[in-house]
Coordinates of C-alpha atoms in Angstrom, one line a residue:
X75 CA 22.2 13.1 126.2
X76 CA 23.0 16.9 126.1
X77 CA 20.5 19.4 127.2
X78 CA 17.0 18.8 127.9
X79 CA 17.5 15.0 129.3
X80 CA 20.9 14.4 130.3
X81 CA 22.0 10.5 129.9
X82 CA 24.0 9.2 132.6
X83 CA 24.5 5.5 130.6
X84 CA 24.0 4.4 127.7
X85 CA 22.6 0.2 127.3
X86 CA 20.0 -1.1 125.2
X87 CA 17.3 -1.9 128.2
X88 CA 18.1 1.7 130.4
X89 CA 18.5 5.1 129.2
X90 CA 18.0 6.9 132.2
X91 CA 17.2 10.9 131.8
X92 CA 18.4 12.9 135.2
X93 CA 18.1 16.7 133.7
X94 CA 15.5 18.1 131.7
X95 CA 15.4 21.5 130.7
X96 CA 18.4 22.9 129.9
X97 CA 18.0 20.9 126.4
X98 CA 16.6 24.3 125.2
X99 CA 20.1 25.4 126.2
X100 CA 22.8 23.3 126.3
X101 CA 22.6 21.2 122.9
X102 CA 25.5 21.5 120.7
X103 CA 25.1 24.2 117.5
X104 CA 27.0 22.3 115.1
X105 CA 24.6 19.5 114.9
X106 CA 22.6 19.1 111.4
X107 CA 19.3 20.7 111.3
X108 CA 15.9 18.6 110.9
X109 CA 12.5 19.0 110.4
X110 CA 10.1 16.1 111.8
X111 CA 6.5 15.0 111.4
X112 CA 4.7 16.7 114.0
X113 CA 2.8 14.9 116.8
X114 CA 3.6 17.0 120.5
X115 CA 4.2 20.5 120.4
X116 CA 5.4 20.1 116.4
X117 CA 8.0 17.4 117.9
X118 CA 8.0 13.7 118.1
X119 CA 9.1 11.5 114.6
X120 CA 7.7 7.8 115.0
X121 CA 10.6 6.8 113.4
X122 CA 13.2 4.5 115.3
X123 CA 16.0 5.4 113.1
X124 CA 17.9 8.4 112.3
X125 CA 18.8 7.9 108.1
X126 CA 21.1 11.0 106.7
X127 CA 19.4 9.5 103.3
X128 CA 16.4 10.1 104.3
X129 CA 16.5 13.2 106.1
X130 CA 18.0 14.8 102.4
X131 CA 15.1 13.4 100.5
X132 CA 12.2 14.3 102.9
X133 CA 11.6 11.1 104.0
X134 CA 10.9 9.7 100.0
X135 CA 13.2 6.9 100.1
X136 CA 10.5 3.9 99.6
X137 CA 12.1 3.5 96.0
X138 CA 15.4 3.4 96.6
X139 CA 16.2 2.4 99.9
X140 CA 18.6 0.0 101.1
X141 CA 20.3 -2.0 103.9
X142 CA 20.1 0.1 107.0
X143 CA 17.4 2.5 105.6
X144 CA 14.9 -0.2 104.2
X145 CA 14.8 -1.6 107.7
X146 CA 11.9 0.9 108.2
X147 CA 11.4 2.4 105.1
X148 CA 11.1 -0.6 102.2
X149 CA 11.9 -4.0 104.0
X150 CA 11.9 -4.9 100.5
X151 CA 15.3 -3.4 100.1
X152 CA 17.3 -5.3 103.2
X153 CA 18.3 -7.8 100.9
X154 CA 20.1 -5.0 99.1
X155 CA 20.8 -5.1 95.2
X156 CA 22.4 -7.4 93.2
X157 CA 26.3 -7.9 93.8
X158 CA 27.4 -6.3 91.0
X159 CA 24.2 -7.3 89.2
X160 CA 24.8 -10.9 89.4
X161 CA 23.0 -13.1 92.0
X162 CA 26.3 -15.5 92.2
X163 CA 28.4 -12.9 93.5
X164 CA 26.8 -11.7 96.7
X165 CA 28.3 -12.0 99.5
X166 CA 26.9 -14.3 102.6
X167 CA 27.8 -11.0 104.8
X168 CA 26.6 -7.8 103.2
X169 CA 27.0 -5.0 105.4
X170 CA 28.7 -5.0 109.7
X171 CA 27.8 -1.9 111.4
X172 CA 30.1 -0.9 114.3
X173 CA 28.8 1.6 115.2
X174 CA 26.4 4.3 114.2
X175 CA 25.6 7.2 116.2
X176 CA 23.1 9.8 114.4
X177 CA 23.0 13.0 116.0
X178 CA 20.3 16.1 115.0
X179 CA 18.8 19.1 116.1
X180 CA 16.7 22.2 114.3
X181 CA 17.5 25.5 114.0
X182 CA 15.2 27.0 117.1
X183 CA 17.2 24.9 119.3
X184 CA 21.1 25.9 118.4
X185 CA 19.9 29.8 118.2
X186 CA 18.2 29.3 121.4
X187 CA 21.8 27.5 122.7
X188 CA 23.8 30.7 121.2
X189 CA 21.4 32.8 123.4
X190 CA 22.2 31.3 126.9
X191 CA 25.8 30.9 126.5
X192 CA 26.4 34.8 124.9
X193 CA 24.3 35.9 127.7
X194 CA 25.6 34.1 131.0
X195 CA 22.0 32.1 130.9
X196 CA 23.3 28.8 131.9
X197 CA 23.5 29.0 135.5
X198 CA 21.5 31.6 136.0
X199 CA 17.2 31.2 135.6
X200 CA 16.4 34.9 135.5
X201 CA 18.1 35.5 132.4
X202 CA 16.8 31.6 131.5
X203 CA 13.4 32.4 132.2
X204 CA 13.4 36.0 130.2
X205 CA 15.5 34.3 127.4
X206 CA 12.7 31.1 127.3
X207 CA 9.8 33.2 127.4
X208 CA 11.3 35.7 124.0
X209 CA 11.5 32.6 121.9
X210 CA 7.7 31.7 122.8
X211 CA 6.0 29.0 120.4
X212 CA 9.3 28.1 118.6
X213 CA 10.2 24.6 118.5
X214 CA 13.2 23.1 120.3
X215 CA 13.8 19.7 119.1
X216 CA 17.0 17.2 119.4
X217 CA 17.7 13.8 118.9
X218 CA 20.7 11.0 119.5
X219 CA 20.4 7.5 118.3
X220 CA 22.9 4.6 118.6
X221 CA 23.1 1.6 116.9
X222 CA 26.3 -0.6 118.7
X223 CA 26.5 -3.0 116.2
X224 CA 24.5 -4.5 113.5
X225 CA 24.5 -7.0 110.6
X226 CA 23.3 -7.8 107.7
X227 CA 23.2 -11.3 106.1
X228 CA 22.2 -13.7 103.3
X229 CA 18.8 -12.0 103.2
X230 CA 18.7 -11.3 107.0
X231 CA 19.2 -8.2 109.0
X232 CA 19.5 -7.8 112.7
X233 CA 20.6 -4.2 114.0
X234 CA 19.8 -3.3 117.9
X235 CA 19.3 0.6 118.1
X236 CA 19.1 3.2 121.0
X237 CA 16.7 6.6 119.8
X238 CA 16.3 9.4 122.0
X239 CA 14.2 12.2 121.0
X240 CA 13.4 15.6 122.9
X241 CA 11.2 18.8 122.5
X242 CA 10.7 21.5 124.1
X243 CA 8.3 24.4 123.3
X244 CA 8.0 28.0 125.7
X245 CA 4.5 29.2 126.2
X246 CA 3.3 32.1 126.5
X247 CA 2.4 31.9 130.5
X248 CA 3.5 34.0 133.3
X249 CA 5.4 31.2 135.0
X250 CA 7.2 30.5 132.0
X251 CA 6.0 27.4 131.2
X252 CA 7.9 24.9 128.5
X253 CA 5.7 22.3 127.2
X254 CA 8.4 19.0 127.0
X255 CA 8.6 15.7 125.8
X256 CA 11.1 13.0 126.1
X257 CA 10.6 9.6 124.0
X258 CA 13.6 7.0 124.5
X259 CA 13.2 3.9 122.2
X260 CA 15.1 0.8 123.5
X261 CA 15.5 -2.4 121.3
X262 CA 16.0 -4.3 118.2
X263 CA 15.0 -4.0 114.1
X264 CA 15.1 -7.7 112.7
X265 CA 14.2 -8.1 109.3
X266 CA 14.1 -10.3 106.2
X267 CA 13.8 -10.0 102.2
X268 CA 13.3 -11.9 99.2
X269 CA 13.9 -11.1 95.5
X270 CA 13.9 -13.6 92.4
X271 CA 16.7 -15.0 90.8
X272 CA 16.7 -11.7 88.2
X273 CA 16.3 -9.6 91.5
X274 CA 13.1 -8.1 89.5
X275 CA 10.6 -8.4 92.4
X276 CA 11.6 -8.2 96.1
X277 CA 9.6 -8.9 99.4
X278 CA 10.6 -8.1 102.6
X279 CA 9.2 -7.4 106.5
X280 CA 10.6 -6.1 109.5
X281 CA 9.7 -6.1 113.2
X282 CA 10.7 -3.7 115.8
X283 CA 11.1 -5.4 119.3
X284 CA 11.9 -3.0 122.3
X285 CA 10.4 -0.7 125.1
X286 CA 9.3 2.8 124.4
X287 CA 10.0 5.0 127.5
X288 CA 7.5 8.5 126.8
X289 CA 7.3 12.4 129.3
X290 CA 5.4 14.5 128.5
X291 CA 3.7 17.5 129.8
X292 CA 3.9 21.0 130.8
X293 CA 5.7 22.8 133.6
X294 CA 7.6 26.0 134.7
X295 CA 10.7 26.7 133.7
X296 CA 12.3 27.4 137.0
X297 CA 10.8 23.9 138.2
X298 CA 12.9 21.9 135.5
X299 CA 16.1 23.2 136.5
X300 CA 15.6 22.4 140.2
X301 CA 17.0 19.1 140.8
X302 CA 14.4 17.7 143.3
X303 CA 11.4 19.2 141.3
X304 CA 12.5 18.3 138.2
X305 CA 13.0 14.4 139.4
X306 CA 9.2 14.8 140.7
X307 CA 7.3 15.9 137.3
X308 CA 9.6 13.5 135.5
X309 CA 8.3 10.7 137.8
X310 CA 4.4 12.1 137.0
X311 CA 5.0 12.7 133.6
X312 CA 6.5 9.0 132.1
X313 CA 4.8 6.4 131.0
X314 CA 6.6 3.0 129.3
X315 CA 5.2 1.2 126.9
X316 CA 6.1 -2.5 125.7
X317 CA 6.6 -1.9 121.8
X318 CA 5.9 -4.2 118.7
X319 CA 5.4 -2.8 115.4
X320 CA 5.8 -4.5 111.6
X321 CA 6.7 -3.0 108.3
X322 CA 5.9 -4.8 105.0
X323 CA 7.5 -4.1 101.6
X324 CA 7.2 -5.0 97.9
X325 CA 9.6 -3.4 95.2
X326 CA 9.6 -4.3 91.5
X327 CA 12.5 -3.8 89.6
X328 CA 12.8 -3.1 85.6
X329 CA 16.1 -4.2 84.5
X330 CA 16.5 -1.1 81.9
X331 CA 18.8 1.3 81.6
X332 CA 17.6 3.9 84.3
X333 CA 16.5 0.6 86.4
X334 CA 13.0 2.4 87.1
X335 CA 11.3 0.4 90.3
X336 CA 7.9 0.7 91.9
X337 CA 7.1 0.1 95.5
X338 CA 4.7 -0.3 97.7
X339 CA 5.0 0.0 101.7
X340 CA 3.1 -0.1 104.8
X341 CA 4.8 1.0 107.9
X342 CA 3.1 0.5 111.4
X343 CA 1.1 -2.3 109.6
X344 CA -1.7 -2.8 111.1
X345 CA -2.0 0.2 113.6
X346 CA 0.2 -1.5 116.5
X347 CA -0.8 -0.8 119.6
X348 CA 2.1 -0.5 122.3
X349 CA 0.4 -1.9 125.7
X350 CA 1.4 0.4 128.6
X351 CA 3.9 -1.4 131.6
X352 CA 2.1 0.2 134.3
X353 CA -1.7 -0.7 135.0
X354 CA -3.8 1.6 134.9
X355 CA -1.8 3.9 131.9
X356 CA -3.5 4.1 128.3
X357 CA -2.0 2.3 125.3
X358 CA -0.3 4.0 122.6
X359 CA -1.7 3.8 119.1
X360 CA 0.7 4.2 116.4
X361 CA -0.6 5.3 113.1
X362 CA -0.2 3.3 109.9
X363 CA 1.7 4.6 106.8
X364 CA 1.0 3.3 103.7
X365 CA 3.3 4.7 100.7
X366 CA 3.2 4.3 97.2
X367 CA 6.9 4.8 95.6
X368 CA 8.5 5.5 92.0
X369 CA 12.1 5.7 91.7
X370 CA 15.1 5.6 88.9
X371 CA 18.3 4.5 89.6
X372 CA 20.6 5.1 86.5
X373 CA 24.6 3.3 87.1
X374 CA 27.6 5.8 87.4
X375 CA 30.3 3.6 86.6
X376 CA 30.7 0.0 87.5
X377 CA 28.9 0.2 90.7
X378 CA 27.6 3.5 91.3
X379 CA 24.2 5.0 90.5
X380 CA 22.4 8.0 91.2
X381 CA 18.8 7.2 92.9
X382 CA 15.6 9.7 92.0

């Protein structure tokens, strides 16, 4: 990945990071800005999926979502809508995704970027250091995420996805310390959905299978872009944890002319608790979300509409 954690391969059980620090200076600037849901240093998103859909709406997609979205945002939705509107039209295969490859990072991070390259920063960790330490407390935050191939049928989906998160945050410290975080999610999103002949009501759940791979912690700047050092704290710092977590949906559909829908979700179900690989290393607790969603849908055309 660029900047922060460089990947030298990609595969769906290894995503190995070798440099870690220059992310605050090295991440492309033309990549879409994102806020996320806070959690490390105003970093981490617990979400394993990267949806452009989302991302415009804030996250309030419950109501409409479909396909590749309602994998983790309304399972209900994976069986998709009606073909057309008729149940005897849809297709066994719905939707083959080869590939996806979502790429963001926020603001802080692509001004930070313009910085180091304007002022010969790169290479050199004076300037790095002085440059790092006059953008204390601002977020740095990037993300990659890779889906190979995926595929949705009948009322089954099965899409393997690589997510790769970093952030990065200068304190205010003599040394010039960054307070860091790396989270790599390795595995697959299988889900399933059901919806009545009239595809009024719709049921659906999906399961996230995989590895979670998480470093964090705080160190000097000049320590992260030495090669040796920087392999040392990353060895400290990471932690992998065996990862299982379920999402349950329910949508109801009103077949009227702005197709209004109601939906209710819980992501995380159940407060899943990822069990650390190495003994000794707490578990990770992820949090439950429960959503309540409201959403119209009126057609534009034959097979367009416009979702609210």
């Amino acid at each position: 990945m660029l900047g922060l954690f460089k990947v030298k391969h990609i595969r769906l059980n290894a995503v190995k990071p070798s440099f870690v620090a220059v992310f605050v200076v090295q991440f492309c600037s033309n990549l879409q800005a994102q806020d996320v849901a806070t959690k490390f240093g105003g970093s981490i998103s617990d979400v394993p999926i990267i949806s452009s859909r989302a991302n415009a709406m804030s996250g309030a997609v419950a109501g409409s979502a479909d396909r590749y979205d309602a994998l983790y945002y309304n399972p209900a939705g994976i069986a998709g809508n009606l073909y057309y509107g008729e149940n005897n039209k849809e297709p066994f295969v719905k939707q083959v995704i080869v590939p996806r490859v979502g790429l963001t990072a926020n603001e802080n991070s692509q001004d930070l970027h313009s910085e180091f390259s304007a002022n010969g920063a790169v290479n050199n960790s004076t300037k790095g250091s002085s440059l790092i330490k006059s953008h204390e407390g601002n977020h740095q935050y990037a993300r990659f995420s890779f889906t190979p191939v995926g595929l949705f049928f009948g009322n089954m989906a099965l899409v393997p996805i690589v997510d790769q998160q970093i952030s990065a945050v200068p304190q205010n410290t003599e040394e010039g310390d960054i307070q860091f975080q790396y989270r790599s999610l390795n595995g697959v999103l299988v889900g399933s959905a059901l919806h009545d002949a009239k595809g009024v009501l719709s049921v659906g759940v999906s399961t996230f299978l995989g590895t979670l791979q998480d470093t964090k912690g705080i160190a000097p700047y000049k320590e992260l872009v030495d090669v040796k050092a920087r392999e040392e704290i990353m060895k400290q710092k990471q932690n992998t944890y065996s990862a299982k977590s379920m999402n349950i949906g329910v949508k109801m559909k009103i077949p009227k002319k702005f197709n209004p829908s109601f939906s209710i979700v819980a992501r995380n179900a159940g407060n899943p608790v990822y069990e650390s690989t190495k003994s000794g290393k707490d578990s990770l607790t992820m949090k439950e979300d429960f959503t309540a969603a409201m959403a119209i849908a009126p057609r534009i055309g034959k097979i367009g509409r416009f979702h609210l």
